[in-house]
Amino acid sequence: MFDIQEELKKLPTKPGVYIMHDKTDAIIYVGKAVSLRNRVRQYFRPSHNEGIKKDQMVRQIERFEYIITDSELEALILECNLIKEHRPKYNTMLRDDKTYPYIRVTLGEEFPRVLFSRQIKKDKSRYFGPYTSAGAVKDTIELLQKIYKLRTCSRALPKDTGKERPCLNYHIKQCLAPCQGKVDKETYREQIDGAISFLNGNYDSVMKDLEEKMNKCSEVMEFEKAIEYRELLNSVKQIAQKQKITNSDGEDKDIIAIACDDRDAVVQVFFVRDGLLIGRDHFHVTIANEDGRAQILATFLKQFYAGTPFIPKEIMLQEEVEDAEIISQWLTAKRGQKVYLRVPKKGTKEKLVELAAKNAWLVLSQDKEKIKREEGRTIGALKEIAGLLDLEGLLRVEAYDISNINGFETVGSMIVYEKGKPQRSDYRKFKLRTVTGPDDYGSMYEVLTRRFSHGMQEKAELKEKQISEEYGSFTKFPDLIMMDGGKGQVNVALRVLEELHLQIPVCGMVKDDNHRTRGLYFNNKEIPIDRGGEGFKLITRIQDEAHRFAIEYHRSLRSKEQVHSILDDIPGIGPARRKALMKGFPSLDAIKSASPEQLLELPAMNERAAKAVYDFFHPGDGQP
């Protein structure tokens, strides 16, 4: 038995990471400390207050463990790794998990290539990026290959020179064909240097060269070539226009700012590479009410740069962050060069941070509007339904449907909506065990009985083990059951609930002659619905979803029956021989009419297998 008070006395004063576990042994929080004893003890002092979120966490702590480190920097690195691995419930979390694309020039090869990459490796390649658009990266690579006629193949050159024919790119004059020895290393390297110069933002020389070639072709009336150069020129101009000069120092830097309210936060990042603003991105962060901007920014820095391979020389921030010196040391170690965390107070840099902050607020406000509209469709729709039925606290709705074809493979579906949104992890399928033939009422009785009996049994088992009900798969009961039908289906549900001594409201979704929902059947009467309201639209979505889920399950069962081949029934014929038979003969009839000698011609067959196939289709024929 873990005695928290006793274990607190054993805590060392060294730096390290502490890990909090709940009753199920799940990790719910990971933190770092300069002194483990001082920090961990704080959580269990009655006078200590870190906000509602941390108080909830402390009440759930069943045990803790810790890992000692030699320094606070090591503790920070370990904390980042553990948070990324376990994603604890009570840590402030970066919700986006993005990997950014890079352009890789394989300078370690004698004839380098320009490739798309999502990670930086410690090789002899040179990397450009990160970029925010994978599509833009692919377009740039394609443009470079057209301008500089670089190879795209993965042949090992010069070892494989001349071993295979040149690819299509050579024939359409988009590759210099080093694979055929048609270009020497020095000339090819000049092309690669041109591509690297382009990736560094030197577009003027490329545009000038293309314009000269276009004009020259026009003068000698080679108009097709002139059009090709014109299109390449336009492509270069488009890429050049997307790059906006931010300063003249040519440094790599990230500009980070935050916008937050009492529930949500958005962090905006501008990426500056070689003095050019190459893109921006925003990230949503889950926060608690008591989390300050400095704390959120510090958490973001640790989680974001733990997951991206590129670290810029300078990170400009909206305000000072917690553990700034330690974070800077960590980033410096990752980069291999000094990384500066700065809060600009004036000039162009401050304006860039302000611009990032404005963009963060814009994203946050747009999301708020989107959330408001979404709440109308979801929570607002549920409130409308609750008002119609005179119910309170309506959050979770379960709907059921039955699907069969003339009683064949009858199945039931259970779908769940929470706060007006589908909770697909809670959907369940039922293959009927006790009902044969087309009996929808009997089928629904079995489905509901199994669903709620299982839930009651799970609740009892978890209670006995002193485990929270949230860890059961059937333990969450609905605030409302919606049946796909009227009085008959509702009465079946009420009968099941009465037998199990459960009290859950049940309503039926009544359809008109055109199979459209016209109202709700509840408490022995039909209640009309406003067809233009969000409540009606939600009911329709629930009804359609229950029907879709049941149909899809039934279709999957039918498909499994239909893919069964008659060849599966032949003794001694496994998957390999069945495949050989299907490849060796044009049809099943051809297999049936084949002689044992013809069957033996297949590589996978032996005499016994050939005889088994022949005898299966010619029982009592007397063939050996």
Coordinates of C-alpha atoms in Angstrom, one line a residue:
M1 CA 0.0 0.0 0.0
F2 CA 1.4 3.4 -1.0
D3 CA 1.4 5.8 2.0
I4 CA 1.7 9.3 0.5
Q5 CA 2.7 11.0 3.7
E6 CA 5.4 8.5 4.4
E7 CA 6.7 8.7 0.8
L8 CA 6.8 12.5 1.0
K9 CA 9.3 12.2 3.9
K10 CA 11.6 10.2 1.6
L11 CA 11.8 12.7 -1.2
P12 CA 15.3 13.9 -2.0
T13 CA 16.3 17.6 -2.4
K14 CA 17.9 16.9 -5.8
P15 CA 16.5 18.1 -9.1
G16 CA 14.3 15.7 -11.1
V17 CA 10.9 14.8 -12.5
Y18 CA 7.9 13.7 -10.6
I19 CA 5.1 11.5 -12.0
M20 CA 1.6 11.4 -10.5
H21 CA -0.6 8.3 -10.9
D22 CA -4.4 7.8 -10.3
K23 CA -6.2 4.7 -9.0
T24 CA -5.9 2.9 -12.3
D25 CA -2.2 3.7 -12.4
A26 CA -2.6 6.0 -15.3
I27 CA -0.2 8.9 -15.4
I28 CA -2.2 12.1 -14.9
Y29 CA 0.6 14.7 -14.4
V30 CA 4.3 15.1 -15.0
G31 CA 6.4 18.0 -13.6
K32 CA 10.0 19.0 -13.0
A33 CA 11.6 20.5 -10.0
V34 CA 14.9 22.0 -8.8
S35 CA 14.2 20.3 -5.5
L36 CA 11.8 17.3 -5.6
R37 CA 11.2 17.5 -1.9
N38 CA 10.1 21.1 -1.9
R39 CA 8.0 20.9 -5.0
V40 CA 6.1 17.7 -4.5
R41 CA 5.3 18.4 -0.9
Q42 CA 3.6 21.7 -1.9
Y43 CA 0.8 19.7 -3.6
F44 CA -0.3 18.1 -0.4
R45 CA -0.2 21.1 1.9
P46 CA -3.8 22.2 2.9
S47 CA -2.8 25.9 2.5
H48 CA -1.4 25.4 -1.0
N49 CA -3.5 26.6 -3.9
E50 CA -2.6 26.4 -7.6
G51 CA -6.1 26.6 -8.9
I52 CA -9.1 24.4 -9.5
K53 CA -7.4 22.2 -12.1
K54 CA -4.5 21.3 -9.8
D55 CA -6.8 20.7 -6.8
Q56 CA -8.8 18.2 -8.9
M57 CA -5.6 16.5 -9.8
V58 CA -4.4 16.2 -6.2
R59 CA -7.6 14.6 -5.2
Q60 CA -7.0 11.8 -7.8
I61 CA -3.4 11.1 -6.9
E62 CA -3.1 7.5 -5.6
R63 CA 0.7 7.4 -5.8
F64 CA 3.7 9.2 -7.2
E65 CA 7.2 8.4 -8.4
Y66 CA 10.2 10.4 -9.3
I67 CA 13.4 10.3 -11.3
I68 CA 16.5 12.1 -10.1
T69 CA 18.6 14.1 -12.5
D70 CA 22.0 15.8 -12.3
S71 CA 20.6 19.3 -13.3
E72 CA 17.5 21.3 -13.9
L73 CA 18.3 21.2 -17.6
E74 CA 18.2 17.4 -17.6
A75 CA 15.0 17.5 -15.7
L76 CA 13.4 19.8 -18.3
I77 CA 14.5 17.4 -21.1
L78 CA 13.1 14.4 -19.3
E79 CA 9.8 16.2 -18.5
C80 CA 9.4 17.1 -22.2
N81 CA 10.0 13.5 -23.3
L82 CA 7.5 12.0 -20.7
I83 CA 4.8 14.5 -21.5
K84 CA 5.1 13.8 -25.2
E85 CA 5.0 10.0 -24.5
H86 CA 2.1 9.9 -22.0
R87 CA 0.1 13.1 -22.7
P88 CA -1.1 13.4 -19.1
K89 CA -4.6 14.6 -18.4
Y90 CA -3.6 17.6 -16.2
N91 CA -0.6 18.9 -18.1
T92 CA -1.2 22.0 -20.3
M93 CA -1.1 20.3 -23.7
L94 CA -0.3 21.4 -27.2
R95 CA -3.2 20.0 -29.2
D96 CA -1.6 20.1 -32.6
D97 CA 1.0 17.4 -33.5
K98 CA 2.5 18.7 -36.8
T99 CA 5.6 17.7 -38.6
Y100 CA 6.9 20.3 -41.1
P101 CA 8.3 19.6 -44.5
Y102 CA 11.8 20.4 -45.6
I103 CA 13.7 20.5 -48.9
R104 CA 16.8 18.2 -48.7
V105 CA 19.7 18.5 -51.1
T106 CA 21.7 15.3 -50.9
L107 CA 25.2 16.8 -51.0
G108 CA 26.7 13.5 -49.8
E109 CA 26.0 12.0 -53.2
E110 CA 28.3 12.5 -56.3
F111 CA 25.2 13.5 -58.3
P112 CA 23.0 15.2 -55.6
R113 CA 19.2 15.2 -55.7
V114 CA 16.6 17.7 -54.4
L115 CA 14.1 15.8 -52.2
F116 CA 11.0 16.3 -50.0
S117 CA 11.7 15.4 -46.3
R118 CA 9.8 15.6 -43.0
Q119 CA 12.9 15.1 -40.8
I120 CA 16.4 16.3 -40.5
K121 CA 19.1 13.6 -40.3
K122 CA 22.7 13.9 -39.3
D123 CA 24.0 13.3 -42.8
K124 CA 25.9 15.3 -45.4
S125 CA 22.7 16.7 -46.9
R126 CA 21.7 20.4 -46.7
Y127 CA 18.2 21.1 -45.5
F128 CA 16.0 24.1 -46.2
G129 CA 12.9 24.9 -44.2
P130 CA 10.8 24.2 -42.3
Y131 CA 7.9 25.2 -44.7
T132 CA 4.3 25.3 -43.7
S133 CA 2.9 23.9 -46.9
A134 CA 3.8 20.5 -48.2
G135 CA 2.2 21.4 -51.6
A136 CA 4.4 24.5 -51.9
V137 CA 7.5 22.4 -51.2
K138 CA 6.6 19.8 -53.9
D139 CA 5.9 22.6 -56.4
T140 CA 9.3 24.2 -55.6
I141 CA 11.1 20.9 -56.0
E142 CA 9.3 20.2 -59.3
L143 CA 10.3 23.7 -60.5
L144 CA 14.0 23.3 -59.6
Q145 CA 14.1 20.0 -61.5
K146 CA 12.7 21.6 -64.6
I147 CA 15.0 24.7 -64.4
Y148 CA 18.2 22.8 -63.5
K149 CA 17.4 19.4 -65.0
L150 CA 18.3 17.5 -61.9
R151 CA 17.9 13.7 -61.5
T152 CA 15.0 12.3 -59.5
C153 CA 16.0 8.6 -59.6
S154 CA 17.5 6.7 -56.6
R155 CA 20.2 4.9 -58.6
A156 CA 23.6 4.6 -56.9
L157 CA 25.8 6.8 -59.1
P158 CA 28.4 6.5 -60.6
K159 CA 28.4 2.8 -59.8
D160 CA 25.2 2.1 -61.7
T161 CA 26.1 4.4 -64.7
G162 CA 24.8 2.9 -67.9
K163 CA 23.3 -0.2 -66.3
E164 CA 19.7 0.8 -67.2
R165 CA 18.0 2.9 -69.8
P166 CA 17.5 6.6 -69.1
C167 CA 14.1 7.5 -67.6
L168 CA 11.3 9.6 -69.2
N169 CA 12.7 12.8 -67.7
Y170 CA 15.7 12.6 -70.0
H171 CA 13.6 12.0 -73.1
I172 CA 11.5 15.1 -72.3
K173 CA 14.6 17.1 -71.6
Q174 CA 14.0 17.5 -67.9
C175 CA 17.1 15.6 -66.7
L176 CA 20.8 15.8 -67.7
A177 CA 21.0 11.9 -67.4
P178 CA 24.1 11.5 -65.2
C179 CA 22.9 7.8 -65.1
Q180 CA 24.1 7.5 -68.7
G181 CA 27.3 9.5 -68.2
K182 CA 25.9 12.4 -70.3
V183 CA 27.1 15.1 -67.8
D184 CA 30.3 15.3 -65.8
K185 CA 30.3 16.0 -62.0
E186 CA 31.5 19.5 -62.3
T187 CA 28.8 20.6 -64.7
Y188 CA 26.1 18.9 -62.7
R189 CA 27.5 20.5 -59.5
E190 CA 27.0 23.9 -61.1
Q191 CA 23.3 23.1 -61.6
I192 CA 23.1 22.0 -57.9
D193 CA 24.7 25.2 -56.8
G194 CA 22.2 27.1 -58.8
A195 CA 19.3 25.2 -57.1
I196 CA 20.9 26.0 -53.6
S197 CA 21.2 29.7 -54.5
F198 CA 17.5 29.6 -55.5
L199 CA 16.5 28.0 -52.2
N200 CA 18.5 30.7 -50.4
G201 CA 16.1 33.3 -52.0
N202 CA 18.3 34.5 -54.9
Y203 CA 15.6 34.6 -57.6
D204 CA 16.8 37.6 -59.6
S205 CA 19.6 35.7 -61.6
V206 CA 17.2 32.9 -62.4
M207 CA 14.5 35.2 -63.6
K208 CA 17.0 37.2 -65.7
D209 CA 18.3 34.0 -67.3
L210 CA 14.9 32.6 -68.1
E211 CA 13.8 36.0 -69.5
E212 CA 16.8 36.1 -71.8
K213 CA 16.2 32.5 -73.0
M214 CA 12.5 33.3 -73.6
N215 CA 13.3 36.4 -75.7
K216 CA 16.0 34.6 -77.6
C217 CA 13.6 31.7 -78.5
S218 CA 11.0 34.3 -79.6
E219 CA 13.5 36.0 -81.9
V220 CA 14.3 32.8 -83.7
M221 CA 10.6 31.9 -83.8
E222 CA 11.0 28.8 -81.5
F223 CA 7.7 29.7 -79.9
E224 CA 7.0 26.4 -78.1
K225 CA 10.3 26.7 -76.2
A226 CA 9.6 30.4 -75.5
I227 CA 6.3 29.4 -73.9
E228 CA 8.1 26.8 -71.7
Y229 CA 10.5 29.5 -70.5
R230 CA 7.7 31.9 -69.9
E231 CA 5.8 29.4 -67.8
L232 CA 8.9 28.7 -65.8
L233 CA 9.5 32.4 -65.3
N234 CA 5.9 32.9 -64.1
S235 CA 6.4 30.0 -61.6
V236 CA 9.6 31.6 -60.2
K237 CA 7.8 34.9 -59.9
Q238 CA 5.0 33.3 -57.9
I239 CA 7.4 31.7 -55.5
A240 CA 9.4 35.0 -55.2
Q241 CA 6.3 37.0 -54.4
K242 CA 5.3 34.6 -51.5
Q243 CA 8.6 35.5 -49.7
K244 CA 8.4 38.7 -47.8
I245 CA 11.6 40.4 -46.6
T246 CA 11.4 41.0 -42.8
N247 CA 14.9 42.3 -42.1
S248 CA 18.3 42.3 -43.7
D249 CA 20.3 40.3 -41.2
G250 CA 19.6 37.0 -43.0
E251 CA 19.1 35.2 -39.7
D252 CA 16.8 32.3 -38.8
K253 CA 14.2 33.1 -36.2
D254 CA 10.8 32.2 -34.9
I255 CA 8.4 34.9 -33.8
I256 CA 5.9 33.7 -31.2
A257 CA 2.9 35.4 -29.6
I258 CA -0.2 34.2 -27.8
A259 CA -3.9 35.1 -27.4
C260 CA -6.0 33.5 -24.7
D261 CA -9.2 33.9 -22.7
D262 CA -10.5 32.0 -19.7
R263 CA -10.9 28.7 -21.7
D264 CA -8.7 28.6 -24.8
A265 CA -5.4 29.8 -26.1
V266 CA -3.9 30.1 -29.6
V267 CA -0.2 30.5 -30.2
Q268 CA 0.9 32.1 -33.5
V269 CA 4.4 31.3 -34.9
F270 CA 6.0 33.2 -37.8
F271 CA 8.9 31.4 -39.4
V272 CA 11.8 33.5 -40.7
R273 CA 14.5 31.8 -42.6
D274 CA 17.5 33.6 -44.0
G275 CA 15.7 36.9 -43.3
L276 CA 12.6 35.8 -45.2
L277 CA 9.2 35.3 -43.7
I278 CA 8.5 31.8 -45.3
G279 CA 5.2 31.1 -43.5
R280 CA 3.2 31.0 -40.3
D281 CA 1.2 28.6 -38.3
H282 CA -1.1 28.6 -35.3
F283 CA -1.5 26.1 -32.5
H284 CA -4.4 25.5 -30.1
V285 CA -3.4 24.8 -26.4
T286 CA -5.6 23.4 -23.7
I287 CA -5.3 25.5 -20.6
A288 CA -6.7 25.9 -17.1
N289 CA -8.2 29.1 -15.8
E290 CA -5.2 29.7 -13.5
D291 CA -2.6 29.3 -16.3
G292 CA -0.9 32.6 -17.1
R293 CA 0.4 33.6 -20.5
A294 CA 4.1 33.2 -19.5
Q295 CA 3.4 29.7 -18.2
I296 CA 1.5 28.8 -21.4
L297 CA 4.3 30.1 -23.6
A298 CA 6.9 28.2 -21.6
T299 CA 4.9 25.0 -22.0
F300 CA 4.4 25.6 -25.7
L301 CA 8.2 26.2 -26.2
K302 CA 9.1 22.9 -24.5
Q303 CA 6.5 20.8 -26.4
F304 CA 6.8 22.5 -29.8
Y305 CA 10.6 22.4 -30.0
A306 CA 10.8 18.9 -28.5
G307 CA 8.9 17.8 -31.7
T308 CA 10.6 19.8 -34.4
P309 CA 14.1 19.0 -35.7
F310 CA 14.9 22.6 -36.7
I311 CA 15.8 25.1 -33.9
P312 CA 16.4 28.7 -35.1
K313 CA 19.1 30.9 -33.7
E314 CA 16.7 33.4 -32.2
I315 CA 13.2 33.1 -30.7
M316 CA 11.3 36.3 -30.2
L317 CA 8.6 36.2 -27.6
Q318 CA 5.7 38.4 -26.6
E319 CA 6.8 38.4 -22.9
E320 CA 9.3 36.8 -20.6
V321 CA 8.6 33.1 -19.8
E322 CA 9.2 30.8 -16.9
D323 CA 12.5 28.9 -16.9
A324 CA 13.8 31.1 -19.8
E325 CA 17.5 30.4 -19.0
I326 CA 17.0 26.6 -18.7
I327 CA 14.9 26.5 -21.9
S328 CA 17.6 28.5 -23.8
Q329 CA 20.3 26.0 -22.6
W330 CA 18.2 23.1 -23.7
L331 CA 17.6 24.6 -27.2
T332 CA 21.2 25.5 -27.5
A333 CA 22.2 21.8 -26.8
K334 CA 19.7 20.6 -29.4
R335 CA 20.8 23.1 -32.0
G336 CA 24.5 22.9 -31.3
Q337 CA 24.8 26.7 -31.3
K338 CA 23.6 29.4 -28.9
V339 CA 19.9 30.0 -29.1
Y340 CA 18.5 33.3 -27.8
L341 CA 15.1 33.9 -26.2
R342 CA 14.3 37.6 -26.6
V343 CA 11.4 39.9 -25.9
P344 CA 11.8 42.9 -28.3
K345 CA 10.8 46.3 -26.8
K346 CA 10.9 48.5 -29.9
G347 CA 11.5 48.7 -33.7
T348 CA 10.7 46.2 -36.4
K349 CA 11.0 43.1 -34.2
E350 CA 8.5 44.4 -31.7
K351 CA 6.1 45.1 -34.6
L352 CA 6.5 41.6 -35.9
V353 CA 5.6 40.2 -32.4
E354 CA 2.6 42.5 -32.3
L355 CA 1.6 41.2 -35.8
A356 CA 1.9 37.6 -34.6
A357 CA -0.3 38.5 -31.5
K358 CA -3.0 40.1 -33.8
N359 CA -3.1 37.0 -35.9
A360 CA -3.4 34.9 -32.8
W361 CA -6.4 37.0 -31.6
L362 CA -7.9 36.7 -35.0
V363 CA -7.7 32.9 -35.0
L364 CA -9.1 32.8 -31.5
S365 CA -12.0 35.1 -32.3
Q366 CA -12.8 33.2 -35.5
D367 CA -12.8 30.0 -33.6
K368 CA -15.1 31.5 -31.0
E369 CA -17.6 32.4 -33.7
K370 CA -17.2 28.9 -35.1
I371 CA -17.7 27.4 -31.7
K372 CA -20.8 29.6 -31.1
R373 CA -22.3 28.4 -34.3
E374 CA -21.4 24.8 -33.5
E375 CA -22.9 25.1 -30.1
G376 CA -26.2 26.2 -31.7
R377 CA -26.1 23.0 -33.8
T378 CA -25.2 20.8 -30.8
I379 CA -25.8 22.0 -27.3
G380 CA -28.5 24.5 -28.4
A381 CA -30.2 21.7 -30.3
L382 CA -30.2 19.4 -27.3
K383 CA -31.7 22.2 -25.1
E384 CA -34.4 22.6 -27.7
I385 CA -35.2 18.8 -27.5
A386 CA -35.0 18.9 -23.7
G387 CA -37.6 21.8 -23.7
L388 CA -39.9 19.8 -26.0
L389 CA -39.8 16.8 -23.6
D390 CA -39.6 18.8 -20.4
L391 CA -36.3 17.2 -19.4
E392 CA -33.3 18.7 -17.5
G393 CA -29.6 17.9 -17.8
L394 CA -29.8 16.4 -21.3
L395 CA -26.2 15.7 -22.4
R396 CA -26.0 12.0 -23.5
V397 CA -28.4 10.5 -26.0
E398 CA -28.4 6.9 -27.3
A399 CA -30.2 5.8 -30.4
Y400 CA -30.9 2.2 -31.6
D401 CA -31.7 0.6 -34.9
I402 CA -32.2 -2.9 -36.4
S403 CA -31.1 -4.1 -39.8
N404 CA -31.8 -7.3 -41.7
I405 CA -32.9 -8.7 -45.0
N406 CA -35.8 -11.1 -44.6
G407 CA -34.5 -12.0 -41.1
F408 CA -31.0 -12.9 -42.5
E409 CA -28.1 -11.9 -40.2
T410 CA -30.1 -9.5 -38.1
V411 CA -28.0 -6.9 -36.4
G412 CA -28.5 -4.0 -34.0
S413 CA -26.7 -0.7 -33.7
M414 CA -26.2 1.6 -30.8
I415 CA -25.0 5.1 -31.5
V416 CA -24.2 7.8 -28.9
Y417 CA -24.4 11.6 -29.1
E418 CA -22.8 13.6 -26.3
K419 CA -23.4 17.4 -26.1
G420 CA -25.0 17.1 -29.5
K421 CA -21.9 15.5 -31.2
P422 CA -21.4 11.9 -32.2
Q423 CA -19.3 10.0 -29.7
R424 CA -18.1 7.3 -32.0
S425 CA -15.8 5.6 -29.5
D426 CA -19.0 4.6 -27.6
Y427 CA -20.8 3.1 -30.7
R428 CA -21.6 -0.6 -30.3
K429 CA -22.8 -3.4 -32.7
F430 CA -24.9 -6.3 -31.7
K431 CA -25.2 -9.6 -33.7
L432 CA -28.5 -11.1 -32.7
R433 CA -28.3 -14.4 -30.8
T434 CA -31.9 -15.3 -29.7
V435 CA -34.0 -14.0 -32.6
T436 CA -34.6 -15.7 -35.9
G437 CA -36.6 -14.2 -38.8
P438 CA -37.7 -10.6 -39.3
D439 CA -38.8 -9.7 -35.7
D440 CA -37.8 -6.1 -35.1
Y441 CA -39.5 -5.9 -31.7
G442 CA -37.8 -9.1 -30.5
S443 CA -34.5 -8.0 -31.9
M444 CA -34.7 -4.6 -30.1
Y445 CA -35.6 -6.3 -26.9
E446 CA -32.5 -8.5 -27.1
V447 CA -30.2 -5.5 -28.0
L448 CA -31.4 -3.3 -25.2
T449 CA -31.4 -6.1 -22.6
R450 CA -27.8 -7.0 -23.5
R451 CA -26.7 -3.3 -23.5
F452 CA -28.1 -2.3 -20.1
S453 CA -27.4 -5.7 -18.3
H454 CA -23.8 -5.5 -19.4
G455 CA -23.6 -1.9 -18.2
M456 CA -25.1 -2.8 -14.7
Q457 CA -22.7 -5.7 -14.4
E458 CA -19.7 -3.6 -15.3
K459 CA -20.7 -0.9 -12.8
A460 CA -20.9 -3.5 -10.0
E461 CA -17.5 -5.0 -10.9
L462 CA -15.8 -1.6 -11.0
K463 CA -17.4 -0.5 -7.7
E464 CA -16.2 -3.7 -6.0
K465 CA -12.6 -2.9 -7.3
Q466 CA -13.0 0.8 -6.2
I467 CA -12.4 1.9 -9.8
S468 CA -14.2 4.9 -11.4
E469 CA -17.1 4.0 -13.7
E470 CA -15.6 6.1 -16.4
Y471 CA -13.2 3.2 -17.2
G472 CA -16.0 0.8 -18.2
S473 CA -17.2 0.5 -21.8
F474 CA -20.9 0.2 -21.0
T475 CA -21.2 2.0 -17.7
K476 CA -22.2 5.4 -19.0
F477 CA -26.0 5.4 -19.2
P478 CA -27.9 7.9 -21.4
D479 CA -30.1 10.8 -20.3
L480 CA -32.4 9.9 -23.1
I481 CA -33.0 6.9 -25.3
M482 CA -34.2 7.6 -28.8
M483 CA -35.9 4.8 -30.7
D484 CA -36.1 4.6 -34.5
G485 CA -39.9 4.2 -34.6
G486 CA -43.1 5.1 -32.7
K487 CA -45.2 3.6 -29.9
G488 CA -44.2 -0.1 -30.5
Q489 CA -40.4 0.5 -30.3
V490 CA -40.8 2.8 -27.3
N491 CA -42.8 0.2 -25.4
V492 CA -40.1 -2.4 -26.0
A493 CA -37.5 -0.1 -24.5
L494 CA -39.8 0.8 -21.5
R495 CA -40.4 -3.0 -20.9
V496 CA -36.6 -3.7 -20.8
L497 CA -35.9 -0.7 -18.4
E498 CA -38.8 -1.8 -16.1
E499 CA -37.4 -5.4 -16.0
L500 CA -33.9 -4.1 -15.1
H501 CA -35.4 -1.5 -12.6
L502 CA -33.9 1.4 -14.5
Q503 CA -35.4 4.9 -15.0
I504 CA -34.3 6.5 -18.3
P505 CA -36.6 8.6 -20.5
V506 CA -37.5 7.0 -23.9
C507 CA -38.9 8.7 -26.9
G508 CA -39.6 7.5 -30.5
M509 CA -38.6 9.3 -33.7
V510 CA -41.9 9.1 -35.6
K511 CA -41.8 9.2 -39.4
D512 CA -44.5 10.3 -41.9
D513 CA -45.6 8.4 -45.1
N514 CA -42.5 9.7 -46.9
H515 CA -40.2 8.3 -44.3
R516 CA -39.3 11.7 -42.9
T517 CA -39.3 12.5 -39.2
R518 CA -42.5 14.4 -38.3
G519 CA -42.4 14.3 -34.4
L520 CA -41.4 12.6 -31.2
Y521 CA -43.5 10.0 -29.4
F522 CA -43.1 10.6 -25.6
N523 CA -45.2 9.8 -22.6
N524 CA -48.0 8.2 -24.8
K525 CA -48.4 11.2 -27.1
E526 CA -46.9 12.6 -30.2
I527 CA -45.1 15.9 -29.9
P528 CA -44.7 17.9 -33.1
I529 CA -41.4 19.5 -34.0
D530 CA -40.5 22.8 -35.7
R531 CA -38.9 21.5 -38.9
G532 CA -36.8 24.6 -39.2
G533 CA -35.2 24.4 -35.7
E534 CA -31.8 23.0 -34.8
G535 CA -33.5 20.4 -32.6
F536 CA -35.3 18.8 -35.6
K537 CA -32.0 18.8 -37.6
L538 CA -30.2 17.1 -34.7
I539 CA -32.9 14.4 -34.4
T540 CA -32.6 13.8 -38.2
R541 CA -28.9 13.4 -37.9
I542 CA -29.2 11.0 -35.0
Q543 CA -31.8 8.9 -36.9
D544 CA -29.7 8.8 -40.1
E545 CA -26.6 7.9 -38.2
A546 CA -28.2 5.0 -36.3
H547 CA -29.6 3.7 -39.6
R548 CA -26.2 4.1 -41.4
F549 CA -24.3 2.4 -38.6
A550 CA -26.7 -0.6 -38.6
I551 CA -26.7 -0.9 -42.4
E552 CA -22.8 -0.8 -42.6
Y553 CA -22.5 -3.5 -40.0
H554 CA -25.0 -5.7 -41.8
R555 CA -23.3 -5.1 -45.2
S556 CA -19.9 -6.1 -43.7
L557 CA -21.4 -9.4 -42.4
R558 CA -22.9 -10.1 -45.8
S559 CA -19.6 -9.3 -47.6
K560 CA -17.8 -11.9 -45.4
E561 CA -20.3 -14.5 -46.4
Q562 CA -20.0 -13.6 -50.1
V563 CA -16.2 -13.8 -50.3
H564 CA -16.3 -17.4 -49.2
S565 CA -15.1 -19.4 -52.3
I566 CA -16.1 -22.9 -53.2
L567 CA -12.4 -23.6 -53.4
D568 CA -12.2 -23.1 -49.7
D569 CA -14.2 -26.3 -49.2
I570 CA -11.7 -28.5 -51.0
P571 CA -9.6 -30.5 -48.5
G572 CA -5.9 -29.8 -48.6
I573 CA -6.3 -26.6 -50.7
G574 CA -5.0 -23.6 -48.7
P575 CA -4.6 -19.9 -49.6
A576 CA -1.5 -20.5 -51.7
R577 CA -2.9 -23.3 -53.9
R578 CA -6.3 -21.5 -54.1
K579 CA -4.5 -18.4 -55.5
A580 CA -2.5 -20.6 -57.9
L581 CA -5.7 -22.2 -59.2
M582 CA -7.3 -18.8 -59.7
K583 CA -4.3 -17.5 -61.6
G584 CA -3.7 -20.6 -63.6
F585 CA -7.3 -21.0 -65.0
P586 CA -9.5 -18.3 -66.5
S587 CA -12.7 -19.3 -64.6
L588 CA -14.1 -21.7 -62.1
D589 CA -15.6 -23.8 -64.9
A590 CA -12.1 -24.2 -66.4
I591 CA -10.9 -25.6 -63.0
K592 CA -13.9 -27.9 -62.8
S593 CA -13.2 -29.3 -66.3
A594 CA -9.4 -29.6 -65.9
S595 CA -7.8 -33.1 -65.8
P596 CA -5.5 -34.1 -63.0
E597 CA -2.6 -33.7 -65.5
Q598 CA -3.6 -30.1 -66.3
L599 CA -3.9 -29.4 -62.6
L600 CA -0.4 -30.8 -61.9
E601 CA 1.1 -28.3 -64.3
L602 CA 0.6 -25.6 -61.8
P603 CA 3.8 -25.0 -59.7
A604 CA 2.0 -25.0 -56.4
M605 CA 0.2 -28.4 -57.0
N606 CA 1.4 -31.9 -56.2
E607 CA -0.4 -35.2 -57.1
R608 CA -2.4 -35.4 -53.9
A609 CA -3.6 -31.8 -54.2
A610 CA -4.5 -32.2 -57.9
K611 CA -6.4 -35.4 -57.1
A612 CA -8.3 -33.6 -54.2
V613 CA -9.4 -30.9 -56.6
Y614 CA -10.4 -33.3 -59.3
D615 CA -12.3 -35.6 -56.9
F616 CA -14.1 -32.6 -55.4
F617 CA -15.6 -31.7 -58.7
H618 CA -16.0 -35.3 -60.0
P619 CA -17.1 -37.4 -57.1
G620 CA -17.2 -41.1 -57.9
D621 CA -15.5 -40.7 -61.2
G622 CA -13.0 -43.4 -60.6
Q623 CA -9.9 -41.3 -61.7
P624 CA -6.7 -42.1 -59.8

